[in-house]
Amino acid sequence: MSTYQYQPLKSPTDTRVLRLEPANRYNDELIGDLVHIALGSDAPVYEALSYVWNNSSNTWTSAYNWSPPKMRFAFYPPMEGEEAPGRIDLDENGEPVISTAGGHIVCNGQIVNIGSELFDALRRVRLPHQQRLLWIDAICIDQQNISERNSQVQNMREIYSRADHVLIWVGEHFSAGSASQALLDFITELEVLITIIMETYGPKNRKGIESALVEAYAAHFVRWNFLRELLSRAWFGRVWVLQEVANAKKATIYAGSAKCDWDTIAAIARWLSMYDVNGPLNIRGSICSLGTVDLIWKISRLREDPRRPLPKLIDILAESRLCMSTYAIDKVYGVLGLVCKEDAEGIPVDYGIEAADLYQRIAETELCKTGLEILYHCANSGDSSTVGCPSWTPDWSQPCYHTSYAKLGYKSSAAGASRAQFRVTGGTLAVKGRIVDSIRAVELLRAIPARFDPKINEPTDREATTPATPELKPGEENTLVPADGETHTEMNNNVLNHRSWFPNVMKIAFPDNVITAESYEVLWRTCCCNKTTDGDIPGVDFADSFGDWTKAMMGLKLRDFEEFQRKARRFMESFSLYCDNRRFFRCKDGMLGWGPDQVREGDAICVLDGASIPFVLRPMDGGRFKVVGDAYVSGIMDGEAMELVVEDMDILLV
């Protein structure tokens, strides 16, 4: 048999589907035919497969890395005639030996080589007694034909929306155990559990909900781990899955031999996200799938009501920033099926251009539409990038762990009533603005992205007496637990996570160890960016909350932990909203602020004409600058910088 030779499609609106033959045994050879169809009302009923081309067992975490978990079991029970053992063999280093060699399918009497994930998926989803008509990108598109790839990717929204059913393949192998049905049984139980919890406590009783989940976690530890691992699968981190499922009429998750409705998983994940459950699932610390689920759910709801417009391209690019793709250019092409018609039609799919050129074209278009707002999406992640676009062009292939102040709806007017003035020449953006100050010191101990520590432990005596800990007042002890000794999961974890770095903030804010009433107010207002979560200017009650919160950060025991939780919650909510995954800094002239992860000593604070938020810029040779990102800076958020005797100049961004 020869390698498969594709027959050309007759029309750009045509596609192929695989007619997969039935088989009774798991290890039977895959056999099928590729059939040409025209997308339209006369198209036959078909299903579409959504899967990861590479290893699905790689986990997707907030550290933006793909690292194989410690797998010890196959996730499925053996089918009749299946030779694969339930337990996975280990190599001499104790690591699992899992084949990623892939296999082949015989199509029209010819061989088509396919990857291991697709090979596993097809053996699972084929039916025992009847054919199955499937659309699969790796098989149905001639991947060597650039022109065909361009047209087929442009049709992706229609392909998945016309599919009768989308089959989501998350893989064969999981580390948490051997029986796939155990996970799906627990998901069914969890639906019942959530219903009972909501009926018992009501949607506003967050403490009761959290306590009930902690109890459930203790009772079902292993199966909670199953769910956590499912939500960490590589499939959830793939950018293409967004439109594949959001455009689906119906979707089902397949895990080994087990399956579950997508709507069930999505409802559970969204509920856990809504209540920010830090304890049982380590949701906010390492699992990024909730953003994927929320975005799919939101787009699905919009599609159900044709009166409501679909999102703009720039908004979807920002929301899918942590999703991954094999090719950097697919960070854009992979979401075109989710955006409004005007934006989708403005981006012709062309795999013959470089990602950097596409990214810059989008940035220039946004400059013409909305002025300098595109700069709020610029962030230097610190990771090496293969794209190489200018710093004023968002590199969508790189992660951004903080949310821009503009995206948060932060109301300010750093540039007063000035209007943006800019011009693009090649890879340089010239912008009118002023350099206000430079950064003198930066807090670098904070872990970014934030990592959740599931262990609630009291600090050791040595930890409680680090050099950054202030001298204790009489009656205050060196422990970080409530006075009654009870565990308060959410608050304790927030305190412990911040305690590792917050003392350094105090050192930077008060380098001479002198605290005045004025400087103290600047600090506490900076630590909430001078806003409540409702966007109002906070009152003096925030100062009291900050005082107790600071004690907790410094490792001091609080006499009334319940009162601390009650009083400090609003302040902590503002801190978490506006300062999440940002670094604290002090400027040369004493201003304090929060900037992106990569802000460093020597960077410049700049207010650009027409921009409501200040920027951190990095000086380069020849009087040019690179964009580091947006920043909150005390004392210049409401136009004060425009009154300073500072030269307004052309700032060259490269």
Short mmCIF file of N, CA and C in Angstrom, two decimals, residues 26 35 65 81 166 268 411 582 634:
data_model
loop_
_atom_site.label_atom_id
_atom_site.label_comp_id
_atom_site.label_asym_id
_atom_site.label_seq_id
_atom_site.Cartn_x
_atom_site.Cartn_y
_atom_site.Cartn_z
N TYR A 26 -10.71 -3.69 20.09
CA TYR A 26 -9.96 -2.44 20.22
C TYR A 26 -8.75 -2.41 19.30
N VAL A 35 -14.46 10.86 2.10
CA VAL A 35 -15.58 11.21 1.22
C VAL A 35 -15.64 12.72 1.08
N ASN A 65 3.50 25.70 31.13
CA ASN A 65 4.41 24.66 30.68
C ASN A 65 3.65 23.36 30.47
N GLY A 81 -10.45 -8.43 23.70
CA GLY A 81 -9.38 -8.57 22.73
C GLY A 81 -8.27 -7.56 22.88
N VAL A 166 -19.98 16.95 18.46
CA VAL A 166 -18.52 17.10 18.58
C VAL A 166 -18.03 16.14 19.66
N ILE A 268 -20.08 22.25 36.17
CA ILE A 268 -19.32 22.05 37.41
C ILE A 268 -18.13 22.99 37.46
N LYS A 411 -11.01 53.08 36.17
CA LYS A 411 -11.27 54.43 35.70
C LYS A 411 -10.17 55.38 36.17
N ARG A 582 1.20 41.07 39.80
CA ARG A 582 1.97 42.28 39.50
C ARG A 582 3.06 42.48 40.54
N SER A 634 1.16 55.69 42.06
CA SER A 634 0.51 56.63 42.99
C SER A 634 0.81 58.07 42.60
#
